[in-house]
PDB file of C-alpha atoms in Angstrom:
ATOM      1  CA  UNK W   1     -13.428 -46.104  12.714  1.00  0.00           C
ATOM      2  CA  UNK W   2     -13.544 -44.476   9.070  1.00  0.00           C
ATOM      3  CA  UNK W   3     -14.522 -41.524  10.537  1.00  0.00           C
ATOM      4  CA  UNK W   4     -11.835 -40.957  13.568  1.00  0.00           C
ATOM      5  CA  UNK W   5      -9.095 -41.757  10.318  1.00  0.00           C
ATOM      6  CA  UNK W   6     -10.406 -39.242   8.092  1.00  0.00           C
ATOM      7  CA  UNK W   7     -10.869 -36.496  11.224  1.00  0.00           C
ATOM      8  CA  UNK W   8      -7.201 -37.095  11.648  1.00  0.00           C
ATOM      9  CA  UNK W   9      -6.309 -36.826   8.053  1.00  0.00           C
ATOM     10  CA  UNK W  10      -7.850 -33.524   8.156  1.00  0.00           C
ATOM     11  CA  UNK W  11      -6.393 -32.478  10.980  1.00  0.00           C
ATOM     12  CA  UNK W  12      -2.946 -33.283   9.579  1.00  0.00           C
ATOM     13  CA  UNK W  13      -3.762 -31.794   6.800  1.00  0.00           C
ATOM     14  CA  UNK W  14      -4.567 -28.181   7.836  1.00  0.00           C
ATOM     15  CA  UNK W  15      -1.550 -28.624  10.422  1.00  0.00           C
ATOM     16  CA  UNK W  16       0.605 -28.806   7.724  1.00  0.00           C
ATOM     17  CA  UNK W  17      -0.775 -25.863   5.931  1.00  0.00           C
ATOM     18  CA  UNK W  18      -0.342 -23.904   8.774  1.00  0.00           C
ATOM     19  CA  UNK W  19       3.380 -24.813   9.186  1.00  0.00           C
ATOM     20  CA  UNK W  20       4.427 -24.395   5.846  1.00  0.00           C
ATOM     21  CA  UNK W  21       2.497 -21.039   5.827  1.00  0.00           C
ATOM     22  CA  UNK W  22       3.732 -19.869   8.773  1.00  0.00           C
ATOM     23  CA  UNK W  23       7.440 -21.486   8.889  1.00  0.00           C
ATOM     24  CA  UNK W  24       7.958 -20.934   4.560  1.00  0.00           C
ATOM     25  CA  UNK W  25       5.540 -18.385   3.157  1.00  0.00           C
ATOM     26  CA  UNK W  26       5.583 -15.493   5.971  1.00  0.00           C
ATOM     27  CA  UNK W  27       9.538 -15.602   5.825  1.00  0.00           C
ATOM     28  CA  UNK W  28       9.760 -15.054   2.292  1.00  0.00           C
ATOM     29  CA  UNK W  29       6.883 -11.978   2.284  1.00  0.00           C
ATOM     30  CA  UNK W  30       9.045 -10.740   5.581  1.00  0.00           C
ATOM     31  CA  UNK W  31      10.433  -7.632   4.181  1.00  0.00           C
ATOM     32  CA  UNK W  32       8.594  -7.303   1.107  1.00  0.00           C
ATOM     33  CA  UNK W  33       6.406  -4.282  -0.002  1.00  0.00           C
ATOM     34  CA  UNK W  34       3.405  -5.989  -0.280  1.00  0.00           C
ATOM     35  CA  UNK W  35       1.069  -6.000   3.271  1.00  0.00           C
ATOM     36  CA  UNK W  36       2.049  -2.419   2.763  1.00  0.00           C
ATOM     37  CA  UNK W  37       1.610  -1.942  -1.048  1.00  0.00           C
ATOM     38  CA  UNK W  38      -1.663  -3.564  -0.745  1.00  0.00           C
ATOM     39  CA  UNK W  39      -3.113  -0.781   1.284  1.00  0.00           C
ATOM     40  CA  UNK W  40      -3.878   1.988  -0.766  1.00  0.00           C
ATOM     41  CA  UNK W  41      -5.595   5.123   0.311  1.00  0.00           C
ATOM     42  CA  UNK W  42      -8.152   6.612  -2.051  1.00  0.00           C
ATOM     43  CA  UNK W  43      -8.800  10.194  -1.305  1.00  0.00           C
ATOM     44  CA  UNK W  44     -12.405  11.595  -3.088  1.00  0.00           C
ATOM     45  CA  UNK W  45     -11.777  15.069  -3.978  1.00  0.00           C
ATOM     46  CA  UNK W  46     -14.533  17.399  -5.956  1.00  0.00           C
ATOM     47  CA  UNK W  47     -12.179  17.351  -9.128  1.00  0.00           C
ATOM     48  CA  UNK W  48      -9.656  14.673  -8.987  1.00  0.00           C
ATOM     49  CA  UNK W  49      -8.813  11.513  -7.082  1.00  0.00           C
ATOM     50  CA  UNK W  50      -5.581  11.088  -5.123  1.00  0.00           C
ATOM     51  CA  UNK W  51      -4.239   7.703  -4.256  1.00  0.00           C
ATOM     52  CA  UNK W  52      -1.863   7.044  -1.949  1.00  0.00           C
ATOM     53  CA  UNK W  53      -0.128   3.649  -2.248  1.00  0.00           C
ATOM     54  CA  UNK W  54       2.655   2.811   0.682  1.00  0.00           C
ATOM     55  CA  UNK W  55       5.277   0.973  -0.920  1.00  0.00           C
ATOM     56  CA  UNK W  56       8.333   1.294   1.549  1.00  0.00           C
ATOM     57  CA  UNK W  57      11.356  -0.631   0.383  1.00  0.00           C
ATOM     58  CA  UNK W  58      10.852  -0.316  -3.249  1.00  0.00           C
ATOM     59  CA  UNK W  59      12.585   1.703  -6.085  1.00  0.00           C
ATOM     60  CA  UNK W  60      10.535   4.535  -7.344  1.00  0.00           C
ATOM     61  CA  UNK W  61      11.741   4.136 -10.824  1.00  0.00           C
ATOM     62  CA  UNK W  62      10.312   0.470 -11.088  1.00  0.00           C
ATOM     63  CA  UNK W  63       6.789   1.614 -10.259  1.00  0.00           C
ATOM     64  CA  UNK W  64       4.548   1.517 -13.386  1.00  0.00           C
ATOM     65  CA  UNK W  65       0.849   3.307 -12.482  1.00  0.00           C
ATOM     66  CA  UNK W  66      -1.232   2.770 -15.678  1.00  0.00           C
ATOM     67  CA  UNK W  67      -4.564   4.669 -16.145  1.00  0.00           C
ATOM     68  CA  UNK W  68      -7.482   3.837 -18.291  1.00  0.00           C
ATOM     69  CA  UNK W  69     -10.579   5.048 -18.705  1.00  0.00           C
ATOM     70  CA  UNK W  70     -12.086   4.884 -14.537  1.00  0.00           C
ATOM     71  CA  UNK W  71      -9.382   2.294 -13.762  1.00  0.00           C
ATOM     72  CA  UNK W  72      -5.604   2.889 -11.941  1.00  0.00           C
ATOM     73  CA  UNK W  73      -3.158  -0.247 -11.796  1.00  0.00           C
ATOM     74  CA  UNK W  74      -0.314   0.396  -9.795  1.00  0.00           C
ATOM     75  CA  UNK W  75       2.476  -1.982  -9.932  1.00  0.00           C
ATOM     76  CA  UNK W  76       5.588  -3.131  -8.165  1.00  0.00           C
ATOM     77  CA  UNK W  77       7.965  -6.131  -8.495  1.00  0.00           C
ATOM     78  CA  UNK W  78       8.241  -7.956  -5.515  1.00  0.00           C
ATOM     79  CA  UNK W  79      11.395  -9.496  -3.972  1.00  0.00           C
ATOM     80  CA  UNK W  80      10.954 -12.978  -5.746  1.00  0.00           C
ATOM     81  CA  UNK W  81      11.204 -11.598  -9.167  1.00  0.00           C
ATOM     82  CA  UNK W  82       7.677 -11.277  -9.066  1.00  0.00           C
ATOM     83  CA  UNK W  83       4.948  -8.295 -10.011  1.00  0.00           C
ATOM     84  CA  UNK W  84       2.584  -7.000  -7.362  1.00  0.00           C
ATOM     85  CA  UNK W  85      -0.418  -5.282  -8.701  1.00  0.00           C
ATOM     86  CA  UNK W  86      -3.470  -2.877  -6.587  1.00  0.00           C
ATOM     87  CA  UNK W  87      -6.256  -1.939  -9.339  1.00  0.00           C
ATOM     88  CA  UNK W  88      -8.572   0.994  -8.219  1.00  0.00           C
ATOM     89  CA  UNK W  89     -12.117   1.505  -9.969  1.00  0.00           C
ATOM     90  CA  UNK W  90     -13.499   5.500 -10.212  1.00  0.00           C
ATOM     91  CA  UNK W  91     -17.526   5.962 -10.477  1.00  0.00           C
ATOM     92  CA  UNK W  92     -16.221   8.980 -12.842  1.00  0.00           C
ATOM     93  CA  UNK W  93     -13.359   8.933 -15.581  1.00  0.00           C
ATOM     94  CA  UNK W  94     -10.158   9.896 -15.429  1.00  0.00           C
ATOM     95  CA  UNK W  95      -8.581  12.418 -17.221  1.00  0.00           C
ATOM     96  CA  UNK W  96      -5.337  10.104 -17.802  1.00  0.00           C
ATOM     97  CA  UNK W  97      -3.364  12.781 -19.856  1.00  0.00           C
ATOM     98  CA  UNK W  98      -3.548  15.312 -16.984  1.00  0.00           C
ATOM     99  CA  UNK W  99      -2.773  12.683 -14.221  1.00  0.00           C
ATOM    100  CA  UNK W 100       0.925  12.736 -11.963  1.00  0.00           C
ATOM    101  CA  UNK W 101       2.886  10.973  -9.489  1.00  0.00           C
ATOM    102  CA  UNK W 102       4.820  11.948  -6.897  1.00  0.00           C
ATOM    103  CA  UNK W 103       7.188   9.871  -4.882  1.00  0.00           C
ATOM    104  CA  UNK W 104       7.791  11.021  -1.280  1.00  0.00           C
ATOM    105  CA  UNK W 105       9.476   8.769   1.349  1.00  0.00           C
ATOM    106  CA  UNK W 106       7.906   5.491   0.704  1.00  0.00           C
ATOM    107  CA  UNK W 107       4.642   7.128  -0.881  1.00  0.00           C
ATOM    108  CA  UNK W 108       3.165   7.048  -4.212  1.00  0.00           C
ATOM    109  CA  UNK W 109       0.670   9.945  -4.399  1.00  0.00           C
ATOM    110  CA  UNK W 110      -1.194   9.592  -7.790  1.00  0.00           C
ATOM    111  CA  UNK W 111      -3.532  12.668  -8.562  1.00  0.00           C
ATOM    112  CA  UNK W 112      -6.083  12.152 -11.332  1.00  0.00           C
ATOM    113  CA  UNK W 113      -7.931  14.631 -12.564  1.00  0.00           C
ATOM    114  CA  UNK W 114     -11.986  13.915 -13.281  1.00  0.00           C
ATOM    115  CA  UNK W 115     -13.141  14.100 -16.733  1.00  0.00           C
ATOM    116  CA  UNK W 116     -15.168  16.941 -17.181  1.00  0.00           C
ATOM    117  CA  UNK W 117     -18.950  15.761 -18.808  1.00  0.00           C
ATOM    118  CA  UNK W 118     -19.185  17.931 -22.047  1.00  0.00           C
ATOM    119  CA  UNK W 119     -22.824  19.885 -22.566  1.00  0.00           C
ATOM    120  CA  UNK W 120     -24.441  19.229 -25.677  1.00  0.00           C
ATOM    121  CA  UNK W 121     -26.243  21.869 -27.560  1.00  0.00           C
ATOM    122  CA  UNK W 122     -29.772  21.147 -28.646  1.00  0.00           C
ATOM    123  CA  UNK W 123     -30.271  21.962 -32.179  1.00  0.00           C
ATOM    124  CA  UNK W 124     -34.262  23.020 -33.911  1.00  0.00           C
ATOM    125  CA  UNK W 125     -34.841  20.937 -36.540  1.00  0.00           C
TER     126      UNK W 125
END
């Protein structure tokens, strides 16, 4: 008898997960950036990266992109007051002084350039 109880328990339990996910949750994301935002395109060119980030909805000027070393954040507040954030790692690093954004109808294109290596000379001793 134990058993059949805590089987129903559980199902009760992941019923009402799915209700208030689907009936509370999904209607507050409705209309936010983020299943979009969340989607970035990277874009593996010979000298730079380009990322695309759709983020339809949201004001351009309240976009912070933030490079460092072979890292990109991009972030964008979400309706709730909130911040969303996409982070993008780079096998080679990113020139972050030389990087630029363009907004274009609901796209962020972010180019970053690739460091270039630097030779070193050999010296005789």
């Amino acid at each position: 008898m134990a058993t059949s109880r805590g089987f129903g328990i559980a199902q009760f339990e992941r019923a009402f997960d799915e209700f208030f996910d689907e009936m509370l949750i999904d209607r507050w994301k409705c209309g936010t950036p983020a299943l979009e935002f969340e989607r970035g395109q990277v874009i593996d060119h010979r000298d730079r990266y380009e990322v695309r980030v759709a983020a339809a909805g949201v004001d351009p000027a309240k976009i912070q992109a933030e490079v460092s070393g072979q890292r990109l954040a991009v972030r964008v507040p979400d309706k709730l007051g909130g911040t969303l954030e996409s982070s993008f790692a780079f096998s080679d690093s990113i020139d972050g002084e030389a990087s630029t954004a363009k907004w274009s109808e609901g796209t962020l294109v972010i180019t970053l350039p690739k460091k270039k290596g630097r030779r070193i000379a050999l010296k005789d001793s």
